[in-house]
Amino acid sequence: MSAVLSLRQVSKVYGAGNAAVHALRQVDLTVDGGELVAVMGPSGSGKSTLLTIAGSLEEPTDGEVLVCGDDVSTMSTDAQARMRRRAIGFVFQDLNLLAGLSAVENVALPLELDGVGARAARAAGMRVLEELGLAERAAAFPDDLSGGERQRVAIARAVVGDRRLLLADEPTGALDSANGEAVMRMLRAACKRGIAGVMVTHDAQLASWADRVVFLRDGRIVDQTASTGPDAMLAGDVAP
Amino acid sequence: MSIRHALLALLAEGSKYGLQLRQEFEARTGEVWPLNVGQVYTTLQRLEREGHVESDETERDGAQRRYRITVGGERELDRWLRTPPGATPPPRDELVIKVQVAVRLPGVDVREILQVHRRRLVEEMQRYTHLKAEADPDDIALGLVVDAELFRLEAVVRWLDAADARLRRLPATPPVAVEAAPSDPARPSGPADREPTESTPAREGARR
Ligand SMILES: Nc1ncnc2c1ncn2[C@@H]1O[C@H](COP(=O)(O)OP(=O)(O)OP(=O)(O)O)[C@@H](O)[C@H]1O
Ligand SMILES: [Mg+2]
């Protein structure tokens, strides 16, 4: 499997001088297609920063970000935006579902924004919702869905179409353990179909669904578990 | 779980022959009931004496007799289900002792020690979770056992995280005299005991 995401010596500094915060320090991380990586670390260790930089929502202060082999810093702003729409799915803790759109419209939206016809986009949205066991709630609006159902819609929106990279920040939010498990089963299944996944969490049970768990502390990757993923031999992001 | 109650539970599903009980017991052993199969017949005899089970053909041997649970046996099973498990406090956790010792030893990066254990625990959790992920979702017995292990391991990881946070909050102070530290290695506890690591909490206040 080839690398879908590569962070090379990525650093991020917020502010300057005495107020400078080193959110990330020389982070190396490679995630292959088909692999789900969890990033664990205490509050403020840089987990969300890592995710926003991986998704090119923010620029690193130093280092390179490669998505599907392409160096993001050499892309035009337009090309970056296109890549975010097409190749990258985001699940944020506050979900960001649009209240005025039904479940299936929310899921189909990224495809429509990308120029896919309304009918085809809707069909693709329905397919993903079916996979996530939400077909019969497709017409419901976010306010009428349970928390667990909303979470699944957000994940459906993140994997719809031809996504290569899935980035999730505490994707199970405040769900109970049964719903959290259902969400993790879906993320795992999406990755088994070839998507590369990065999930940020401070919850060891969630992290244990991943093929590999990377530990962040004070902006640095300090440790990781042995990979159980599709290509266990390549898990060499951290020197022993 | 006592062998008595395991047998009563099997008989609560319906009457069974002795041999059948032994086989079902064996099939479920390890999964849920890690018990000695050898005691099945002697325990059945005792249950019969106590009136918790009954059988018809007293002249046959245990394997060929058909057993059924009595009302008294059902009551006993119900009582057992509601009785809290053994409430003896566990011995002082070995991991707690190790961390207490690490806190007092000079030149030891305690947070690194915590991380070694955290990684090991998360790897063990990954093994259990992957087992659950691959298993038939209808395999309730496996799901229950795996969940129990996962919650137990998670509790230990959370304890490590809490310990980590404590150590971050107390940067330059000497290690606190820890109560009940076993066999104190008789080291002076001074500020030099714990090297200030580069991960200083100086920025802590600036965090959102
Ligand atoms: N836009 C910003 N401006 C200034 N500092 C920031 C900014 N974003 C993050 N930081 C700082 O960078 C550090 C890492 O933040 P980050 O949000 O990545 O942590 P986190 O690991 O996601 O924490 P949490 O578990 O609480 O979500 C923190 O010290 C934070 O205060
Ligand atoms: Mg965060």
CSV table of C-alpha atoms and ligand atoms in Angstrom, one decimal:
chain,number,residue,atom,x,y,z
A,1,MET,CA,0.0,0.0,0.0
A,2,SER,CA,1.3,3.4,-0.8
A,3,ALA,CA,1.2,6.4,1.5
A,4,VAL,CA,-1.9,8.5,1.3
A,5,LEU,CA,-0.7,11.0,4.0
A,6,SER,CA,2.9,11.9,4.8
A,7,LEU,CA,3.9,14.5,7.3
A,8,ARG,CA,7.7,15.2,7.2
A,9,GLN,CA,9.3,17.0,10.0
A,10,VAL,CA,6.2,19.1,10.5
A,11,SER,CA,6.3,21.9,13.1
A,12,LYS,CA,3.7,24.4,14.0
A,13,VAL,CA,4.3,27.5,16.0
A,14,TYR,CA,1.4,29.8,17.0
A,15,GLY,CA,2.3,33.3,17.9
A,16,ALA,CA,5.9,34.6,18.3
A,17,GLY,CA,8.6,35.6,20.8
A,18,ASN,CA,7.7,34.9,24.4
A,19,ALA,CA,4.1,34.1,23.5
A,20,ALA,CA,5.1,31.4,21.0
A,21,VAL,CA,3.4,28.1,21.4
A,22,HIS,CA,5.1,25.1,19.8
A,23,ALA,CA,2.0,23.1,19.0
A,24,LEU,CA,3.9,20.6,16.8
A,25,ARG,CA,7.6,19.7,16.8
A,26,GLN,CA,9.2,17.8,13.9
A,27,VAL,CA,6.4,15.4,13.5
A,28,ASP,CA,6.9,12.5,11.0
A,29,LEU,CA,3.8,10.5,10.3
A,30,THR,CA,2.9,8.3,7.3
A,31,VAL,CA,-0.5,6.7,6.9
A,32,ASP,CA,-1.2,4.2,4.1
A,33,GLY,CA,-4.4,3.5,2.3
A,34,GLY,CA,-6.3,0.9,4.3
A,35,GLU,CA,-4.8,1.9,7.5
A,36,LEU,CA,-6.5,3.5,10.5
A,37,VAL,CA,-4.2,5.4,12.8
A,38,ALA,CA,-5.2,6.8,16.1
A,39,VAL,CA,-3.5,9.8,17.7
A,40,MET,CA,-3.6,9.9,21.5
A,41,GLY,CA,-2.4,12.5,23.8
A,42,PRO,CA,-3.4,14.8,26.6
A,43,SER,CA,-5.3,18.0,26.1
A,44,GLY,CA,-3.1,20.6,24.4
A,45,SER,CA,-0.6,18.1,23.0
A,46,GLY,CA,-1.3,19.1,19.4
A,47,LYS,CA,-3.8,16.5,18.2
A,48,SER,CA,-6.2,18.9,16.5
A,49,THR,CA,-3.3,20.9,15.1
A,50,LEU,CA,-1.9,17.8,13.5
A,51,LEU,CA,-5.3,17.0,12.0
A,52,THR,CA,-5.9,20.5,10.6
A,53,ILE,CA,-2.4,20.5,9.0
A,54,ALA,CA,-2.9,17.0,7.6
A,55,GLY,CA,-6.1,18.3,6.0
A,56,SER,CA,-4.4,21.4,4.7
A,57,LEU,CA,-6.8,23.6,6.7
A,58,GLU,CA,-3.7,25.2,8.1
A,59,GLU,CA,-0.1,25.6,7.0
A,60,PRO,CA,2.8,24.1,8.9
A,61,THR,CA,5.4,26.6,10.1
A,62,ASP,CA,8.0,24.0,8.9
A,63,GLY,CA,8.1,20.7,7.1
A,64,GLU,CA,6.1,19.1,4.3
A,65,VAL,CA,2.7,17.7,4.0
A,66,LEU,CA,2.1,15.2,1.2
A,67,VAL,CA,-1.4,13.9,0.2
A,68,CYS,CA,-1.4,11.0,-2.2
A,69,GLY,CA,2.3,11.9,-3.0
A,70,ASP,CA,1.6,15.6,-3.8
A,71,ASP,CA,3.3,18.3,-1.8
A,72,VAL,CA,0.5,20.5,-0.6
A,73,SER,CA,2.6,23.6,-0.3
A,74,THR,CA,3.3,23.6,-4.1
A,75,MET,CA,-0.4,23.5,-4.9
A,76,SER,CA,-2.4,26.6,-5.8
A,77,THR,CA,-5.2,27.6,-3.3
A,78,ASP,CA,-7.7,26.3,-5.8
A,79,ALA,CA,-6.0,23.0,-6.2
A,80,GLN,CA,-5.8,22.7,-2.4
A,81,ALA,CA,-9.5,23.4,-2.1
A,82,ARG,CA,-10.3,20.9,-4.8
A,83,MET,CA,-8.2,18.2,-3.0
A,84,ARG,CA,-10.0,18.9,0.3
A,85,ARG,CA,-13.4,18.5,-1.4
A,86,ARG,CA,-12.5,15.4,-3.3
A,87,ALA,CA,-9.9,13.4,-1.5
A,88,ILE,CA,-10.3,14.3,2.2
A,89,GLY,CA,-13.2,13.7,4.5
A,90,PHE,CA,-13.5,15.5,7.8
A,91,VAL,CA,-15.4,14.6,10.9
A,92,PHE,CA,-15.2,17.3,13.5
A,93,GLN,CA,-16.5,17.0,17.0
A,94,ASP,CA,-19.2,19.5,16.4
A,95,LEU,CA,-20.2,17.7,13.2
A,96,ASN,CA,-21.1,20.8,11.2
A,97,LEU,CA,-24.3,19.3,9.7
A,98,LEU,CA,-26.4,21.9,7.9
A,99,ALA,CA,-29.7,22.1,9.7
A,100,GLY,CA,-31.7,23.1,6.6
A,101,LEU,CA,-30.6,20.0,4.7
A,102,SER,CA,-31.9,16.5,5.1
A,103,ALA,CA,-29.5,13.7,6.1
A,104,VAL,CA,-29.0,12.6,2.5
A,105,GLU,CA,-28.6,16.2,1.3
A,106,ASN,CA,-25.9,16.8,3.8
A,107,VAL,CA,-24.1,13.7,2.7
A,108,ALA,CA,-24.5,14.5,-1.0
A,109,LEU,CA,-23.4,18.1,-0.6
A,110,PRO,CA,-19.6,17.7,-1.0
A,111,LEU,CA,-20.2,15.9,-4.3
A,112,GLU,CA,-22.6,18.6,-5.5
A,113,LEU,CA,-20.1,21.3,-4.6
A,114,ASP,CA,-17.6,19.3,-6.6
A,115,GLY,CA,-19.8,19.5,-9.7
A,116,VAL,CA,-21.5,16.1,-9.5
A,117,GLY,CA,-25.1,16.3,-10.8
A,118,ALA,CA,-27.8,16.5,-8.1
A,119,ARG,CA,-29.3,13.1,-9.0
A,120,ALA,CA,-26.0,11.2,-9.0
A,121,ALA,CA,-24.8,12.9,-5.8
A,122,ARG,CA,-28.0,11.9,-4.1
A,123,ALA,CA,-27.7,8.3,-5.3
A,124,ALA,CA,-24.1,8.2,-3.9
A,125,GLY,CA,-25.3,9.7,-0.7
A,126,MET,CA,-28.1,7.1,-0.3
A,127,ARG,CA,-25.6,4.3,-0.9
A,128,VAL,CA,-23.4,5.4,1.9
A,129,LEU,CA,-26.3,6.0,4.3
A,130,GLU,CA,-27.5,2.4,3.5
A,131,GLU,CA,-24.1,1.1,4.4
A,132,LEU,CA,-24.3,2.9,7.7
A,133,GLY,CA,-27.8,1.5,8.4
A,134,LEU,CA,-29.4,4.9,8.0
A,135,ALA,CA,-31.4,4.5,4.8
A,136,GLU,CA,-34.7,5.0,6.5
A,137,ARG,CA,-33.6,8.2,8.1
A,138,ALA,CA,-32.3,9.7,4.9
A,139,ALA,CA,-35.1,12.3,4.6
A,140,ALA,CA,-34.9,13.4,8.2
A,141,PHE,CA,-33.3,16.8,9.2
A,142,PRO,CA,-30.4,16.9,11.6
A,143,ASP,CA,-32.6,18.2,14.5
A,144,ASP,CA,-34.8,15.2,14.2
A,145,LEU,CA,-32.0,12.7,14.4
A,146,SER,CA,-30.5,11.2,17.6
A,147,GLY,CA,-26.9,12.1,18.5
A,148,GLY,CA,-25.7,8.8,17.3
A,149,GLU,CA,-27.5,9.1,14.0
A,150,ARG,CA,-26.1,12.6,13.4
A,151,GLN,CA,-22.7,11.2,14.0
A,152,ARG,CA,-23.2,8.6,11.4
A,153,VAL,CA,-24.5,11.2,8.9
A,154,ALA,CA,-21.3,13.2,9.5
A,155,ILE,CA,-19.2,10.1,8.8
A,156,ALA,CA,-21.3,9.3,5.7
A,157,ARG,CA,-20.5,12.8,4.5
A,158,ALA,CA,-16.8,12.2,5.2
A,159,VAL,CA,-16.6,9.0,3.2
A,160,VAL,CA,-18.9,9.7,0.3
A,161,GLY,CA,-17.5,9.7,-3.2
A,162,ASP,CA,-13.9,8.8,-3.9
A,163,ARG,CA,-12.3,9.9,-0.7
A,164,ARG,CA,-8.8,8.8,0.0
A,165,LEU,CA,-8.2,10.3,3.5
A,166,LEU,CA,-10.5,10.4,6.5
A,167,LEU,CA,-9.6,12.8,9.3
A,168,ALA,CA,-11.7,12.6,12.5
A,169,ASP,CA,-11.4,14.6,15.7
A,170,GLU,CA,-12.9,12.8,18.6
A,171,PRO,CA,-15.5,11.3,16.2
A,172,THR,CA,-17.7,9.7,18.8
A,173,GLY,CA,-18.1,12.9,20.8
A,174,ALA,CA,-20.3,12.3,23.7
A,175,LEU,CA,-21.9,9.1,22.5
A,176,ASP,CA,-22.5,6.2,24.8
A,177,SER,CA,-20.3,3.1,24.4
A,178,ALA,CA,-22.7,1.2,22.1
A,179,ASN,CA,-23.0,4.1,19.7
A,180,GLY,CA,-19.3,4.8,20.0
A,181,GLU,CA,-18.6,1.2,19.0
A,182,ALA,CA,-20.9,1.5,16.0
A,183,VAL,CA,-19.1,4.6,14.8
A,184,MET,CA,-15.7,2.9,15.2
A,185,ARG,CA,-16.9,-0.1,13.3
A,186,MET,CA,-17.8,2.2,10.4
A,187,LEU,CA,-14.5,4.0,10.5
A,188,ARG,CA,-12.7,0.7,10.5
A,189,ALA,CA,-14.8,-0.6,7.7
A,190,ALA,CA,-14.2,2.5,5.6
A,191,CYS,CA,-10.4,2.0,6.1
A,192,LYS,CA,-10.6,-1.7,5.2
A,193,ARG,CA,-12.0,-0.6,1.9
A,194,GLY,CA,-8.8,1.3,1.2
A,195,ILE,CA,-9.2,4.8,2.8
A,196,ALA,CA,-6.4,6.1,5.0
A,197,GLY,CA,-7.8,7.2,8.4
A,198,VAL,CA,-6.4,9.4,11.1
A,199,MET,CA,-8.5,9.7,14.3
A,200,VAL,CA,-7.7,11.9,17.2
A,201,THR,CA,-8.8,10.9,20.6
A,202,HIS,CA,-7.9,10.8,24.3
A,203,ASP,CA,-10.0,7.7,24.8
A,204,ALA,CA,-8.0,4.4,24.8
A,205,GLN,CA,-11.1,2.3,24.0
A,206,LEU,CA,-11.6,4.2,20.8
A,207,ALA,CA,-8.0,4.3,20.0
A,208,SER,CA,-7.8,0.5,20.3
A,209,TRP,CA,-9.9,0.2,17.1
A,210,ALA,CA,-7.0,1.5,15.1
A,211,ASP,CA,-4.3,-0.5,13.4
A,212,ARG,CA,-1.7,1.7,15.0
A,213,VAL,CA,-1.8,4.2,17.9
A,214,VAL,CA,0.6,7.2,17.9
A,215,PHE,CA,1.2,9.0,21.2
A,216,LEU,CA,1.7,12.8,21.1
A,217,ARG,CA,3.1,14.7,24.0
A,218,ASP,CA,3.9,18.5,23.9
A,219,GLY,CA,3.7,18.5,20.1
A,220,ARG,CA,6.0,15.6,19.6
A,221,ILE,CA,5.3,12.0,18.7
A,222,VAL,CA,6.9,10.2,21.6
A,223,ASP,CA,5.8,6.6,21.0
A,224,GLN,CA,3.6,4.3,19.0
A,225,THR,CA,2.1,0.8,19.2
A,226,ALA,CA,3.2,-2.0,17.0
A,227,SER,CA,1.2,-1.8,13.8
A,228,THR,CA,-1.4,-4.5,13.2
A,229,GLY,CA,-2.4,-2.9,9.9
A,230,PRO,CA,-2.2,-4.2,6.4
A,231,ASP,CA,1.4,-3.4,6.1
A,232,ALA,CA,2.9,-3.9,9.5
A,233,MET,CA,6.5,-3.9,8.3
A,234,LEU,CA,6.3,-0.2,7.2
A,235,ALA,CA,5.4,1.2,10.6
A,236,GLY,CA,8.6,3.0,11.1
A,237,ASP,CA,7.6,6.5,11.9
A,238,VAL,CA,9.3,6.7,15.3
A,239,ALA,CA,12.9,5.6,15.9
A,240,PRO,CA,13.1,3.1,18.7
B,1,MET,CA,-18.2,-18.7,39.3
B,2,SER,CA,-18.8,-21.9,41.3
B,3,ILE,CA,-19.3,-25.1,39.5
B,4,ARG,CA,-22.7,-25.5,41.3
B,5,HIS,CA,-24.1,-22.4,39.8
B,6,ALA,CA,-22.7,-23.1,36.4
B,7,LEU,CA,-24.6,-26.5,36.4
B,8,LEU,CA,-27.7,-24.9,37.8
B,9,ALA,CA,-27.6,-22.4,35.0
B,10,LEU,CA,-27.2,-25.1,32.3
B,11,LEU,CA,-30.2,-27.0,33.9
B,12,ALA,CA,-32.3,-23.8,34.0
B,13,GLU,CA,-32.3,-24.0,30.1
B,14,GLY,CA,-34.0,-27.4,30.4
B,15,SER,CA,-33.4,-30.9,31.7
B,16,LYS,CA,-30.2,-32.6,30.6
B,17,TYR,CA,-28.3,-35.9,30.8
B,18,GLY,CA,-25.2,-36.0,33.0
B,19,LEU,CA,-22.9,-36.6,30.0
B,20,GLN,CA,-24.6,-33.7,28.1
B,21,LEU,CA,-24.0,-31.4,31.1
B,22,ARG,CA,-20.4,-32.4,31.1
B,23,GLN,CA,-20.0,-31.7,27.4
B,24,GLU,CA,-21.8,-28.4,27.5
B,25,PHE,CA,-19.9,-27.4,30.5
B,26,GLU,CA,-16.7,-28.3,28.7
B,27,ALA,CA,-17.7,-26.4,25.6
B,28,ARG,CA,-18.3,-23.2,27.5
B,29,THR,CA,-15.3,-23.6,29.8
B,30,GLY,CA,-12.6,-21.1,29.1
B,31,GLU,CA,-15.0,-18.9,27.3
B,32,VAL,CA,-17.0,-18.1,30.4
B,33,TRP,CA,-16.5,-20.7,33.0
B,34,PRO,CA,-12.8,-21.5,33.6
B,35,LEU,CA,-13.6,-24.5,35.9
B,36,ASN,CA,-12.6,-28.1,36.4
B,37,VAL,CA,-14.6,-30.5,34.3
B,38,GLY,CA,-13.7,-33.4,36.6
B,39,GLN,CA,-16.0,-32.2,39.3
B,40,VAL,CA,-19.2,-32.2,37.3
B,41,TYR,CA,-20.6,-35.6,38.5
B,42,THR,CA,-19.7,-35.1,42.2
B,43,THR,CA,-21.2,-31.7,42.2
B,44,LEU,CA,-24.4,-33.0,40.6
B,45,GLN,CA,-24.6,-35.6,43.4
B,46,ARG,CA,-24.3,-32.9,46.0
B,47,LEU,CA,-26.9,-30.7,44.3
B,48,GLU,CA,-29.3,-33.6,44.3
B,49,ARG,CA,-28.7,-34.2,48.0
B,50,GLU,CA,-29.4,-30.6,48.7
B,51,GLY,CA,-32.6,-30.8,46.7
B,52,HIS,CA,-31.5,-28.2,44.0
B,53,VAL,CA,-31.7,-30.8,41.2
B,54,GLU,CA,-33.5,-34.1,40.8
B,55,SER,CA,-33.1,-37.1,38.5
B,56,ASP,CA,-35.3,-40.1,37.8
B,57,GLU,CA,-33.3,-43.2,37.3
B,58,THR,CA,-31.2,-43.5,40.5
B,59,GLU,CA,-29.7,-46.9,39.5
B,60,ARG,CA,-27.8,-45.5,36.5
B,61,ASP,CA,-24.5,-43.7,36.8
B,62,GLY,CA,-24.2,-39.9,36.6
B,63,ALA,CA,-23.5,-39.8,32.9
B,64,GLN,CA,-26.7,-41.6,31.9
B,65,ARG,CA,-29.1,-39.9,34.3
B,66,ARG,CA,-31.4,-37.1,33.3
B,67,TYR,CA,-31.3,-34.1,35.6
B,68,ARG,CA,-33.7,-31.3,36.0
B,69,ILE,CA,-33.6,-28.2,38.2
B,70,THR,CA,-36.0,-27.9,41.2
B,71,VAL,CA,-37.8,-24.9,42.4
B,72,GLY,CA,-35.3,-24.7,45.2
B,73,GLY,CA,-32.5,-24.9,42.7
B,74,GLU,CA,-34.0,-22.0,40.7
B,75,ARG,CA,-34.3,-20.0,43.9
B,76,GLU,CA,-30.6,-20.7,44.7
B,77,LEU,CA,-29.6,-19.7,41.2
B,78,ASP,CA,-31.5,-16.4,41.5
B,79,ARG,CA,-30.0,-15.7,44.9
B,80,TRP,CA,-26.5,-16.3,43.4
B,81,LEU,CA,-27.2,-13.9,40.5
B,82,ARG,CA,-28.0,-11.1,42.9
B,83,THR,CA,-25.2,-11.7,45.4
B,84,PRO,CA,-22.3,-9.2,44.9
B,85,PRO,CA,-19.0,-10.8,43.8
B,86,GLY,CA,-16.3,-11.4,46.3
B,87,ALA,CA,-15.7,-8.0,47.9
B,88,THR,CA,-12.2,-8.5,49.2
B,89,PRO,CA,-10.0,-5.5,48.3
B,90,PRO,CA,-7.3,-6.3,45.7
B,91,PRO,CA,-3.8,-6.3,46.8
B,92,ARG,CA,-2.0,-2.9,46.2
B,93,ASP,CA,-1.7,-2.7,42.5
B,94,GLU,CA,1.8,-3.6,41.3
B,95,LEU,CA,1.7,-0.8,38.7
B,96,VAL,CA,0.9,1.7,41.4
B,97,ILE,CA,3.9,0.5,43.4
B,98,LYS,CA,6.2,0.8,40.3
B,99,VAL,CA,5.1,4.3,39.6
B,100,GLN,CA,5.5,5.3,43.3
B,101,VAL,CA,9.0,3.9,43.2
B,102,ALA,CA,9.8,5.7,39.9
B,103,VAL,CA,8.7,9.0,41.3
B,104,ARG,CA,11.3,8.7,44.1
B,105,LEU,CA,14.2,7.5,42.0
B,106,PRO,CA,16.7,10.1,40.9
B,107,GLY,CA,17.3,10.3,37.1
B,108,VAL,CA,14.2,8.5,36.2
B,109,ASP,CA,11.9,10.1,33.6
B,110,VAL,CA,8.6,9.0,35.3
B,111,ARG,CA,6.5,10.1,32.4
B,112,GLU,CA,8.5,7.9,30.1
B,113,ILE,CA,7.8,5.0,32.5
B,114,LEU,CA,4.1,5.9,32.4
B,115,GLN,CA,4.3,5.8,28.6
B,116,VAL,CA,5.9,2.4,28.5
B,117,HIS,CA,3.0,1.0,30.4
B,118,ARG,CA,0.4,3.1,28.5
B,119,ARG,CA,1.7,1.6,25.2
B,120,ARG,CA,1.6,-1.9,26.5
B,121,LEU,CA,-1.9,-1.5,27.8
B,122,VAL,CA,-3.2,0.1,24.6
B,123,GLU,CA,-1.6,-2.7,22.5
B,124,GLU,CA,-3.4,-5.2,24.7
B,125,MET,CA,-6.6,-3.3,24.2
B,126,GLN,CA,-6.1,-3.3,20.4
B,127,ARG,CA,-5.8,-7.1,20.5
B,128,TYR,CA,-9.1,-7.4,22.4
B,129,THR,CA,-10.9,-4.8,20.2
B,130,HIS,CA,-9.7,-6.4,17.0
B,131,LEU,CA,-11.0,-9.7,18.3
B,132,LYS,CA,-14.3,-8.1,18.9
B,133,ALA,CA,-14.2,-6.4,15.5
B,134,GLU,CA,-13.7,-9.7,13.7
B,135,ALA,CA,-16.1,-11.7,15.8
B,136,ASP,CA,-19.7,-12.5,15.0
B,137,PRO,CA,-21.7,-9.7,16.5
B,138,ASP,CA,-24.2,-12.3,17.9
B,139,ASP,CA,-21.5,-13.9,20.0
B,140,ILE,CA,-22.7,-12.4,23.2
B,141,ALA,CA,-20.5,-14.5,25.5
B,142,LEU,CA,-17.3,-13.3,23.7
B,143,GLY,CA,-18.6,-9.7,23.6
B,144,LEU,CA,-19.2,-9.6,27.3
B,145,VAL,CA,-15.8,-11.0,28.3
B,146,VAL,CA,-14.0,-8.8,25.8
B,147,ASP,CA,-15.8,-5.7,27.0
B,148,ALA,CA,-15.0,-6.5,30.6
B,149,GLU,CA,-11.3,-6.8,29.8
B,150,LEU,CA,-11.4,-3.5,27.8
B,151,PHE,CA,-13.1,-1.5,30.5
B,152,ARG,CA,-10.6,-2.9,33.1
B,153,LEU,CA,-7.6,-2.0,30.9
B,154,GLU,CA,-9.1,1.4,30.0
B,155,ALA,CA,-9.4,2.2,33.7
B,156,VAL,CA,-5.6,1.5,34.1
B,157,VAL,CA,-4.8,3.8,31.1
B,158,ARG,CA,-6.9,6.5,32.7
B,159,TRP,CA,-5.1,6.1,35.9
B,160,LEU,CA,-1.8,6.5,34.0
B,161,ASP,CA,-3.2,9.7,32.3
B,162,ALA,CA,-4.2,11.1,35.7
B,163,ALA,CA,-0.8,10.3,37.1
B,164,ASP,CA,0.8,12.0,34.1
B,165,ALA,CA,-1.3,15.1,34.6
B,166,ARG,CA,-0.3,15.2,38.3
B,167,LEU,CA,3.4,15.0,37.4
B,168,ARG,CA,2.9,17.9,34.9
B,169,ARG,CA,1.3,20.0,37.6
B,170,LEU,CA,4.2,19.6,40.0
B,171,PRO,CA,7.2,20.5,38.0
B,172,ALA,CA,10.0,21.8,40.2
B,173,THR,CA,8.8,20.6,43.6
B,174,PRO,CA,10.5,17.6,45.2
B,175,PRO,CA,8.7,14.3,45.0
B,176,VAL,CA,6.0,14.1,47.6
B,177,ALA,CA,6.7,11.6,50.4
B,178,VAL,CA,4.5,8.8,49.2
B,179,GLU,CA,2.6,6.8,51.8
B,180,ALA,CA,3.2,3.1,52.1
B,181,ALA,CA,6.1,3.0,49.7
B,182,PRO,CA,7.3,-0.5,50.0
B,183,SER,CA,11.0,-1.1,51.0
B,184,ASP,CA,12.1,2.5,50.6
B,185,PRO,CA,15.3,2.4,48.7
B,186,ALA,CA,16.6,4.9,51.2
B,187,ARG,CA,17.3,7.7,48.8
B,188,PRO,CA,17.2,11.3,49.9
B,189,SER,CA,14.3,13.0,48.2
B,190,GLY,CA,15.4,16.3,47.0
B,191,PRO,CA,14.7,18.5,44.0
B,192,ALA,CA,17.4,16.6,42.0
B,193,ASP,CA,15.3,13.4,42.3
B,194,ARG,CA,13.4,14.2,39.2
B,195,GLU,CA,15.1,15.7,36.3
B,196,PRO,CA,13.1,18.6,34.9
B,197,THR,CA,12.2,17.3,31.4
B,198,GLU,CA,12.0,19.5,28.4
B,199,SER,CA,8.2,19.0,28.6
B,200,THR,CA,7.9,21.8,31.1
B,201,PRO,CA,4.4,22.9,31.9
B,202,ALA,CA,5.4,26.5,31.7
B,203,ARG,CA,3.0,27.1,28.8
B,204,GLU,CA,0.2,25.5,30.7
B,205,GLY,CA,-1.3,28.8,31.6
B,206,ALA,CA,-1.3,29.9,28.0
B,207,ARG,CA,-3.5,27.1,26.8
B,208,ARG,CA,-7.0,27.6,25.7
C,1,LIG,N1,-5.0,29.2,16.6
C,1,LIG,C1,-4.2,29.0,17.7
C,1,LIG,N2,-3.6,30.1,18.2
C,1,LIG,C2,-2.7,29.9,19.3
C,1,LIG,N3,-2.5,28.8,19.9
C,1,LIG,C3,-3.1,27.7,19.4
C,1,LIG,C4,-4.0,27.8,18.3
C,1,LIG,N4,-4.5,26.5,18.1
C,1,LIG,C5,-3.9,25.7,19.0
C,1,LIG,N5,-3.1,26.4,19.8
C,1,LIG,C6,-2.3,25.9,20.9
C,1,LIG,O1,-1.5,24.8,20.4
C,1,LIG,C7,-1.5,23.7,21.4
C,1,LIG,C8,-2.1,22.5,20.8
C,1,LIG,O2,-3.4,22.7,20.6
C,1,LIG,P1,-4.4,21.5,20.0
C,1,LIG,O3,-5.7,22.1,19.8
C,1,LIG,O4,-3.7,20.9,18.8
C,1,LIG,O5,-4.4,20.5,21.2
C,1,LIG,P2,-5.3,19.1,21.3
C,1,LIG,O6,-4.3,18.1,21.6
C,1,LIG,O7,-6.2,19.0,20.2
C,1,LIG,O8,-6.1,19.4,22.7
C,1,LIG,P3,-7.5,18.9,23.1
C,1,LIG,O9,-7.4,17.5,23.5
C,1,LIG,O10,-7.8,19.8,24.3
C,1,LIG,O11,-8.5,19.2,22.0
C,1,LIG,C9,-2.2,24.2,22.6
C,1,LIG,O12,-1.3,24.7,23.5
C,1,LIG,C10,-3.1,25.3,22.0
C,1,LIG,O13,-3.4,26.3,23.0
C,2,MG,MG,-8.3,19.1,20.0
